[in-house]
mmCIF file of C-alpha atoms in Angstrom:
data_model
loop_
_atom_site.group_PDB
_atom_site.id
_atom_site.type_symbol
_atom_site.label_atom_id
_atom_site.label_comp_id
_atom_site.label_asym_id
_atom_site.label_seq_id
_atom_site.Cartn_x
_atom_site.Cartn_y
_atom_site.Cartn_z
ATOM 1 C CA MET A 1166 124.762 182.172 149.041
ATOM 2 C CA TYR A 1167 123.473 180.373 146.300
ATOM 3 C CA LYS A 1168 122.529 180.860 143.649
ATOM 4 C CA VAL A 1169 120.181 179.711 141.285
ATOM 5 C CA HIS A 1170 118.873 179.265 137.384
ATOM 6 C CA CYS A 1171 115.808 178.567 135.951
ATOM 7 C CA LEU A 1172 115.770 177.172 131.746
ATOM 8 C CA ASN A 1173 112.161 176.794 132.252
ATOM 9 C CA ASN A 1174 109.334 179.025 134.235
ATOM 10 C CA ILE A 1175 109.281 177.302 136.864
ATOM 11 C CA SER A 1176 105.795 177.145 140.219
ATOM 12 C CA ALA A 1177 105.701 180.143 142.397
ATOM 13 C CA GLU A 1178 104.548 177.711 145.185
ATOM 14 C CA GLY A 1179 108.034 175.710 144.564
ATOM 15 C CA LEU A 1180 110.484 178.129 143.960
ATOM 16 C CA ALA A 1181 109.097 179.715 147.434
ATOM 17 C CA VAL A 1182 111.025 176.302 148.981
ATOM 18 C CA PHE A 1183 113.649 178.232 148.512
ATOM 19 C CA THR A 1184 115.307 179.752 152.319
ATOM 20 C CA ASP A 1185 116.691 183.485 151.848
ATOM 21 C CA ASP A 1186 120.113 181.851 151.853
ATOM 22 C CA TYR A 1187 118.713 181.344 147.848
ATOM 23 C CA GLU A 1188 118.812 183.850 144.826
ATOM 24 C CA LEU A 1189 117.649 183.462 141.588
ATOM 25 C CA VAL A 1190 119.989 184.698 139.047
ATOM 26 C CA ASP A 1191 118.605 185.377 135.411
ATOM 27 C CA ASP A 1192 122.762 184.026 133.873
ATOM 28 C CA ILE A 1193 123.459 181.397 134.421
ATOM 29 C CA ALA A 1194 127.082 181.926 134.115
ATOM 30 C CA GLN A 1195 126.535 182.898 138.359
ATOM 31 C CA ALA A 1196 124.480 179.956 139.249
ATOM 32 C CA ASP A 1197 125.420 177.222 141.777
ATOM 33 C CA ALA A 1198 122.367 175.456 141.022
ATOM 34 C CA VAL A 1199 119.798 174.930 137.872
ATOM 35 C CA LEU A 1200 116.408 174.049 137.437
ATOM 36 C CA VAL A 1201 114.607 172.784 134.527
ATOM 37 C CA ARG A 1202 111.494 171.526 133.063
ATOM 38 C CA SER A 1203 111.648 170.246 129.383
ATOM 39 C CA ALA A 1204 114.490 172.672 128.596
ATOM 40 C CA ASP A 1205 116.724 170.241 126.320
ATOM 41 C CA MET A 1206 119.743 170.208 127.673
ATOM 42 C CA HIS A 1207 122.529 168.713 125.755
ATOM 43 C CA GLU A 1208 124.167 170.887 123.873
ATOM 44 C CA MET A 1209 124.564 173.044 126.241
ATOM 45 C CA GLU A 1210 127.920 173.638 127.966
ATOM 46 C CA LEU A 1211 127.392 174.314 132.018
ATOM 47 C CA PRO A 1212 129.322 176.871 134.065
ATOM 48 C CA ALA A 1213 131.920 175.322 135.891
ATOM 49 C CA SER A 1214 130.028 177.370 139.278
ATOM 50 C CA VAL A 1215 127.471 175.073 138.646
ATOM 51 C CA LYS A 1216 127.371 171.686 140.974
ATOM 52 C CA VAL A 1217 123.678 170.692 140.626
ATOM 53 C CA VAL A 1218 120.375 170.288 137.856
ATOM 54 C CA ALA A 1219 116.832 169.420 139.032
ATOM 55 C CA ARG A 1220 114.498 168.722 136.652
ATOM 56 C CA ALA A 1221 110.410 169.385 138.168
ATOM 57 C CA GLY A 1222 109.436 165.556 136.125
ATOM 58 C CA ALA A 1223 110.507 162.140 136.515
ATOM 59 C CA GLY A 1224 111.326 161.898 132.719
ATOM 60 C CA VAL A 1225 115.478 163.176 132.510
ATOM 61 C CA ASN A 1226 115.621 162.258 128.609
ATOM 62 C CA ASN A 1227 116.077 166.188 128.821
ATOM 63 C CA ILE A 1228 119.689 165.829 130.446
ATOM 64 C CA PRO A 1229 123.175 164.572 129.336
ATOM 65 C CA LEU A 1230 123.604 162.533 132.500
ATOM 66 C CA GLN A 1231 126.823 160.610 132.105
ATOM 67 C CA GLU A 1232 128.536 163.736 130.749
ATOM 68 C CA PHE A 1233 127.016 166.296 133.782
ATOM 69 C CA ALA A 1234 128.639 163.976 136.277
ATOM 70 C CA ASP A 1235 132.047 163.474 134.641
ATOM 71 C CA ALA A 1236 131.752 167.515 135.023
ATOM 72 C CA GLY A 1237 130.875 166.081 138.754
ATOM 73 C CA VAL A 1238 127.504 167.918 138.425
ATOM 74 C CA ALA A 1239 124.914 166.199 139.925
ATOM 75 C CA VAL A 1240 121.305 165.229 138.425
ATOM 76 C CA PHE A 1241 118.182 165.056 140.493
ATOM 77 C CA ASN A 1242 114.364 164.496 139.461
ATOM 78 C CA THR A 1243 110.895 164.323 141.053
ATOM 79 C CA PRO A 1244 109.472 160.331 140.830
ATOM 80 C CA GLY A 1245 105.867 160.421 141.860
ATOM 81 C CA ALA A 1246 105.541 163.876 142.464
ATOM 82 C CA ASN A 1247 103.186 164.125 138.969
ATOM 83 C CA ALA A 1248 101.691 160.935 139.466
ATOM 84 C CA ASN A 1249 98.278 161.365 140.256
ATOM 85 C CA ALA A 1250 98.169 164.152 137.412
ATOM 86 C CA VAL A 1251 99.110 161.480 134.694
ATOM 87 C CA LYS A 1252 97.165 158.335 136.242
ATOM 88 C CA GLU A 1253 93.990 160.583 136.192
ATOM 89 C CA LEU A 1254 94.873 161.844 132.066
ATOM 90 C CA VAL A 1255 95.594 158.040 131.238
ATOM 91 C CA LEU A 1256 91.790 157.228 133.323
ATOM 92 C CA ALA A 1257 90.327 160.061 130.799
ATOM 93 C CA GLY A 1258 91.943 158.222 127.995
ATOM 94 C CA MET A 1259 90.579 155.756 128.433
ATOM 95 C CA LEU A 1260 86.982 156.707 128.902
ATOM 96 C CA LEU A 1261 88.010 158.426 125.400
ATOM 97 C CA ALA A 1262 88.804 155.171 123.984
ATOM 98 C CA ALA A 1263 85.662 153.034 125.139
ATOM 99 C CA ARG A 1264 83.523 155.403 123.592
ATOM 100 C CA ASP A 1265 83.454 157.764 120.577
ATOM 101 C CA ILE A 1266 83.432 160.772 123.016
ATOM 102 C CA VAL A 1267 85.555 162.769 120.821
ATOM 103 C CA GLY A 1268 83.765 161.985 117.452
ATOM 104 C CA GLY A 1269 80.253 163.349 119.245
ATOM 105 C CA ILE A 1270 81.652 166.710 120.721
ATOM 106 C CA GLU A 1271 82.716 167.385 117.420
ATOM 107 C CA TRP A 1272 79.419 166.153 115.637
ATOM 108 C CA VAL A 1273 77.201 168.775 117.702
ATOM 109 C CA LYS A 1274 80.723 171.613 116.928
ATOM 110 C CA GLU A 1275 79.688 170.649 113.492
ATOM 111 C CA ASN A 1276 75.834 171.076 113.627
ATOM 112 C CA ALA A 1277 75.585 174.227 116.131
ATOM 113 C CA ALA A 1278 73.695 176.007 113.391
ATOM 114 C CA ASP A 1279 70.645 173.616 113.007
ATOM 115 C CA GLU A 1280 68.071 174.572 115.887
ATOM 116 C CA ASN A 1281 66.690 170.589 115.979
ATOM 117 C CA VAL A 1282 70.348 169.418 116.839
ATOM 118 C CA GLY A 1283 68.629 167.600 119.610
ATOM 119 C CA LYS A 1284 66.281 166.221 117.942
ATOM 120 C CA ALA A 1285 69.270 165.342 115.467
ATOM 121 C CA ALA A 1286 71.452 164.216 118.120
ATOM 122 C CA GLU A 1287 69.056 161.154 119.095
ATOM 123 C CA LYS A 1288 69.217 159.781 115.261
ATOM 124 C CA ALA A 1289 73.099 160.734 115.398
ATOM 125 C CA LYS A 1290 74.103 159.785 118.815
ATOM 126 C CA LYS A 1291 74.378 155.572 117.829
ATOM 127 C CA ALA A 1292 77.656 156.487 116.140
ATOM 128 C CA PHE A 1293 79.652 157.432 118.668
ATOM 129 C CA ALA A 1294 78.133 154.737 120.912
ATOM 130 C CA GLY A 1295 81.048 152.732 122.420
ATOM 131 C CA GLY A 1296 81.277 149.968 126.009
ATOM 132 C CA GLU A 1297 82.306 150.139 129.375
ATOM 133 C CA ILE A 1298 85.554 149.388 131.509
ATOM 134 C CA PHE A 1299 83.795 148.272 133.564
ATOM 135 C CA GLY A 1300 84.780 144.209 133.766
ATOM 136 C CA LYS A 1301 87.281 144.239 130.885
ATOM 137 C CA THR A 1302 91.115 143.991 132.221
ATOM 138 C CA LEU A 1303 93.311 146.498 132.030
ATOM 139 C CA GLY A 1304 97.241 146.083 131.619
ATOM 140 C CA VAL A 1305 99.790 147.785 133.335
ATOM 141 C CA ILE A 1306 103.556 147.571 132.132
ATOM 142 C CA GLY A 1307 105.704 149.361 135.177
ATOM 143 C CA LEU A 1308 104.704 149.001 137.950
ATOM 144 C CA GLY A 1309 105.903 152.860 139.545
ATOM 145 C CA ALA A 1310 104.512 155.183 141.448
ATOM 146 C CA ILE A 1311 102.173 155.848 138.101
ATOM 147 C CA GLY A 1312 101.388 151.959 137.177
ATOM 148 C CA ALA A 1313 101.412 151.465 140.750
ATOM 149 C CA LYS A 1314 97.790 154.029 141.095
ATOM 150 C CA VAL A 1315 96.235 153.671 137.603
ATOM 151 C CA ALA A 1316 96.300 149.942 138.676
ATOM 152 C CA VAL A 1317 94.138 150.640 142.290
ATOM 153 C CA ALA A 1318 92.435 152.984 140.360
ATOM 154 C CA ALA A 1319 91.038 150.937 137.660
ATOM 155 C CA GLN A 1320 89.807 148.438 139.941
ATOM 156 C CA ALA A 1321 88.371 150.936 141.572
ATOM 157 C CA LEU A 1322 86.348 151.525 138.598
ATOM 158 C CA GLY A 1323 85.398 147.814 138.644
ATOM 159 C CA MET A 1324 88.381 146.876 136.043
ATOM 160 C CA ASN A 1325 90.292 143.597 136.614
ATOM 161 C CA VAL A 1326 94.196 144.633 136.906
ATOM 162 C CA VAL A 1327 96.838 142.234 135.337
ATOM 163 C CA GLY A 1328 100.269 144.079 136.484
ATOM 164 C CA TYR A 1329 104.320 143.008 134.414
ATOM 165 C CA ASP A 1330 107.326 144.934 136.617
ATOM 166 C CA PRO A 1331 110.540 142.783 136.025
ATOM 167 C CA PHE A 1332 111.603 145.133 139.565
ATOM 168 C CA VAL A 1333 108.618 144.036 141.418
ATOM 169 C CA ASP A 1334 108.966 141.135 143.281
ATOM 170 C CA ALA A 1335 105.680 139.012 144.301
ATOM 171 C CA GLU A 1336 105.481 141.297 147.213
ATOM 172 C CA ARG A 1337 105.658 144.361 146.603
ATOM 173 C CA ALA A 1338 103.275 143.616 143.892
ATOM 174 C CA LYS A 1339 100.699 142.096 146.379
ATOM 175 C CA ALA A 1340 101.171 144.925 147.996
ATOM 176 C CA ILE A 1341 100.580 147.868 145.103
ATOM 177 C CA SER A 1342 97.103 146.029 145.347
ATOM 178 C CA ALA A 1343 96.278 141.953 146.571
ATOM 179 C CA ASP A 1344 93.495 141.749 143.404
ATOM 180 C CA MET A 1345 95.641 142.192 141.039
ATOM 181 C CA ALA A 1346 97.799 139.005 139.242
ATOM 182 C CA SER A 1347 100.925 140.172 138.808
ATOM 183 C CA VAL A 1348 102.849 138.509 135.529
ATOM 184 C CA PRO A 1349 106.295 137.556 134.987
ATOM 185 C CA ASP A 1350 106.599 138.313 131.030
ATOM 186 C CA LEU A 1351 105.307 140.563 128.833
ATOM 187 C CA SER A 1352 103.799 137.649 126.566
ATOM 188 C CA ASP A 1353 101.400 136.789 129.621
ATOM 189 C CA LEU A 1354 99.918 140.803 129.589
ATOM 190 C CA TYR A 1355 99.154 141.107 125.509
ATOM 191 C CA PRO A 1356 96.682 138.152 125.222
ATOM 192 C CA ALA A 1357 94.913 139.147 128.303
ATOM 193 C CA CYS A 1358 93.497 142.684 128.348
ATOM 194 C CA ASP A 1359 91.114 144.526 126.520
ATOM 195 C CA TYR A 1360 92.994 148.118 127.663
ATOM 196 C CA ILE A 1361 97.039 148.072 128.028
ATOM 197 C CA THR A 1362 98.552 151.019 129.552
ATOM 198 C CA ILE A 1363 102.750 151.403 129.309
ATOM 199 C CA HIS A 1364 104.764 153.360 132.044
ATOM 200 C CA VAL A 1365 108.632 153.101 131.704
ATOM 201 C CA PRO A 1366 111.042 155.292 131.056
ATOM 202 C CA ALA A 1367 113.386 155.374 127.963
ATOM 203 C CA LEU A 1368 116.317 153.571 127.886
ATOM 204 C CA LYS A 1369 117.994 151.270 125.689
ATOM 205 C CA ASP A 1370 116.255 147.839 126.256
ATOM 206 C CA THR A 1371 112.324 149.814 126.389
ATOM 207 C CA VAL A 1372 112.963 151.937 123.343
ATOM 208 C CA GLY A 1373 110.008 150.513 120.542
ATOM 209 C CA MET A 1374 109.491 147.973 122.992
ATOM 210 C CA ILE A 1375 105.558 148.107 121.023
ATOM 211 C CA ASP A 1376 106.901 146.789 118.220
ATOM 212 C CA GLU A 1377 105.368 144.656 115.265
ATOM 213 C CA ALA A 1378 105.829 141.736 117.408
ATOM 214 C CA ALA A 1379 104.541 143.115 120.792
ATOM 215 C CA ILE A 1380 101.016 144.247 118.938
ATOM 216 C CA ALA A 1381 100.815 140.722 117.140
ATOM 217 C CA GLN A 1382 100.485 139.074 120.255
ATOM 218 C CA MET A 1383 97.728 141.461 121.816
ATOM 219 C CA LYS A 1384 93.870 140.914 121.817
ATOM 220 C CA ASP A 1385 92.256 141.596 117.922
ATOM 221 C CA ASP A 1386 90.633 145.033 119.262
ATOM 222 C CA ALA A 1387 93.157 146.274 122.369
ATOM 223 C CA VAL A 1388 93.126 149.796 123.074
ATOM 224 C CA PHE A 1389 97.089 150.829 124.307
ATOM 225 C CA LEU A 1390 97.842 153.323 125.658
ATOM 226 C CA ASN A 1391 100.792 155.456 126.563
ATOM 227 C CA PHE A 1392 101.200 158.354 128.083
ATOM 228 C CA SER A 1393 105.219 157.936 129.855
ATOM 229 C CA ARG A 1394 107.272 158.187 126.786
ATOM 230 C CA ASP A 1395 106.642 158.999 122.969
ATOM 231 C CA THR A 1396 109.935 156.220 121.754
ATOM 232 C CA LEU A 1397 108.099 153.291 123.564
ATOM 233 C CA VAL A 1398 105.468 152.581 120.219
ATOM 234 C CA ASN A 1399 107.285 151.923 117.179
ATOM 235 C CA ASP A 1400 104.543 154.373 115.249
ATOM 236 C CA ALA A 1401 104.843 152.460 112.089
ATOM 237 C CA ALA A 1402 103.642 148.999 113.441
ATOM 238 C CA MET A 1403 100.991 150.885 115.390
ATOM 239 C CA ALA A 1404 100.084 152.956 112.424
ATOM 240 C CA ALA A 1405 100.130 149.488 110.128
ATOM 241 C CA ALA A 1406 97.502 147.510 113.494
ATOM 242 C CA LEU A 1407 95.278 150.918 113.877
ATOM 243 C CA GLU A 1408 94.844 150.822 109.574
ATOM 244 C CA ALA A 1409 94.462 146.492 110.086
ATOM 245 C CA GLY A 1410 91.864 146.661 113.384
ATOM 246 C CA LYS A 1411 93.942 144.534 115.535
ATOM 247 C CA VAL A 1412 94.499 147.620 117.588
ATOM 248 C CA ALA A 1413 91.209 149.544 118.082
ATOM 249 C CA ARG A 1414 92.745 152.833 119.289
ATOM 250 C CA TYR A 1415 95.759 154.614 120.114
ATOM 251 C CA VAL A 1416 95.601 156.642 122.851
ATOM 252 C CA THR A 1417 99.217 158.906 123.476
ATOM 253 C CA ASP A 1418 100.218 162.152 124.935
ATOM 254 C CA PHE A 1419 102.811 162.302 122.665
ATOM 255 C CA ALA A 1420 102.191 164.218 118.850
ATOM 256 C CA ASN A 1421 104.037 164.230 115.703
ATOM 257 C CA PRO A 1422 103.287 163.812 111.738
ATOM 258 C CA ALA A 1423 103.089 159.743 112.096
ATOM 259 C CA VAL A 1424 100.913 159.676 115.469
ATOM 260 C CA VAL A 1425 98.122 162.641 114.171
ATOM 261 C CA ALA A 1426 97.972 160.889 110.538
ATOM 262 C CA MET A 1427 96.582 157.539 112.386
ATOM 263 C CA PRO A 1428 93.128 155.902 112.027
ATOM 264 C CA ARG A 1429 91.460 155.763 115.214
ATOM 265 C CA ALA A 1430 94.038 157.778 116.935
ATOM 266 C CA ILE A 1431 93.740 159.994 119.579
ATOM 267 C CA VAL A 1432 96.103 162.623 120.538
ATOM 268 C CA MET A 1433 97.005 164.712 122.996
ATOM 269 C CA PRO A 1434 99.914 167.153 123.835
ATOM 270 C CA HIS A 1435 101.072 166.262 126.434
ATOM 271 C CA LEU A 1436 99.034 166.761 129.029
ATOM 272 C CA GLY A 1437 100.111 164.185 131.137
ATOM 273 C CA ALA A 1438 101.409 165.977 134.054
ATOM 274 C CA SER A 1439 99.795 169.873 133.286
ATOM 275 C CA THR A 1440 97.787 170.888 136.349
ATOM 276 C CA LYS A 1441 98.980 173.371 139.233
ATOM 277 C CA GLU A 1442 98.746 170.539 141.465
ATOM 278 C CA ALA A 1443 101.463 168.699 139.504
ATOM 279 C CA GLU A 1444 103.417 171.471 138.433
ATOM 280 C CA ASP A 1445 103.317 172.489 142.008
ATOM 281 C CA ASN A 1446 104.735 169.308 143.628
ATOM 282 C CA CYS A 1447 107.078 168.467 141.208
ATOM 283 C CA ALA A 1448 108.745 172.170 141.355
ATOM 284 C CA LYS A 1449 109.106 172.051 145.444
ATOM 285 C CA MET A 1450 110.462 168.476 145.380
ATOM 286 C CA ALA A 1451 113.319 169.034 142.748
ATOM 287 C CA ALA A 1452 113.733 172.739 145.052
ATOM 288 C CA GLN A 1453 113.844 171.019 148.399
ATOM 289 C CA SER A 1454 116.890 168.198 146.635
ATOM 290 C CA VAL A 1455 118.335 171.218 145.345
ATOM 291 C CA MET A 1456 118.809 171.869 148.715
ATOM 292 C CA ASP A 1457 119.037 169.593 150.494
ATOM 293 C CA TYR A 1458 122.590 168.576 148.405
ATOM 294 C CA LEU A 1459 124.369 172.016 148.102
ATOM 295 C CA GLU A 1460 124.410 171.960 152.345
ATOM 296 C CA ARG A 1461 124.075 168.111 153.008
ATOM 297 C CA GLY A 1462 125.256 166.117 150.176
ATOM 298 C CA VAL A 1463 121.972 164.133 150.642
ATOM 299 C CA THR A 1464 121.601 162.800 147.042
ATOM 300 C CA LEU A 1465 118.044 160.875 147.552
ATOM 301 C CA HIS A 1466 116.292 160.634 144.147
ATOM 302 C CA LYS A 1467 120.238 160.877 142.207
ATOM 303 C CA VAL A 1468 119.637 159.667 139.486
ATOM 304 C CA ASN A 1469 123.698 160.445 138.048
#
């Protein structure tokens, strides 16, 4: 009998994947496997019984990969399981940025007591007017599971798409979309795009990559979207760009005091993968990885 401990709430549909050979335990000291979502494991000392950790999600920056590898603990993630959920929120973010929808909704709430709010809205609505995304150009940095879905969906909405990913060759880029322009360098993407969305992991080479120099290359009034990792964007540089009007809108899924204080920033409370479907998919994939590894030594999606 294998024993599994959950550090976070894990979807019941995911846990149902486990066969009768698996038992959920409250005490991690008894566990052979650990399932985790957002809990920070960097300061944890795993008991010697733990052989595998599976994260129900793609990012693994909350897990000390090398430390666990040195201890003989395999770590798995669930790439692509939440890709559709994030894709849909990126599209929503673009639409929120294109028109001042948030401002318009707030105006209605503020004037809810006015019995003539309908008539007043006809005069007020011009303050919340914007543009359309149809015909605009979207730059997609990172063409993995999420970036590829965003690119295809944006084209379906009538956008032109420019893609950049140093790990995706021309053949793979064409397989994602024959109509997508794939560029070899970010300096080709930045000045060409009205909207830019980033979908890369937080690594040594990517942390802070959206800095003053990168922003300076962007088209004036560009909209930047970050639904990937908070550390990819230099907050001070983005705040300065918004203050100066260089960047029209910053849409991000990562709240912190600096970001919340930025003018014209649309900040969400990390909702990217917060759908029932995504949570179920991630949990199912994580549970299956645990079983495949413990029973057969399968290492698909092992990240350490």
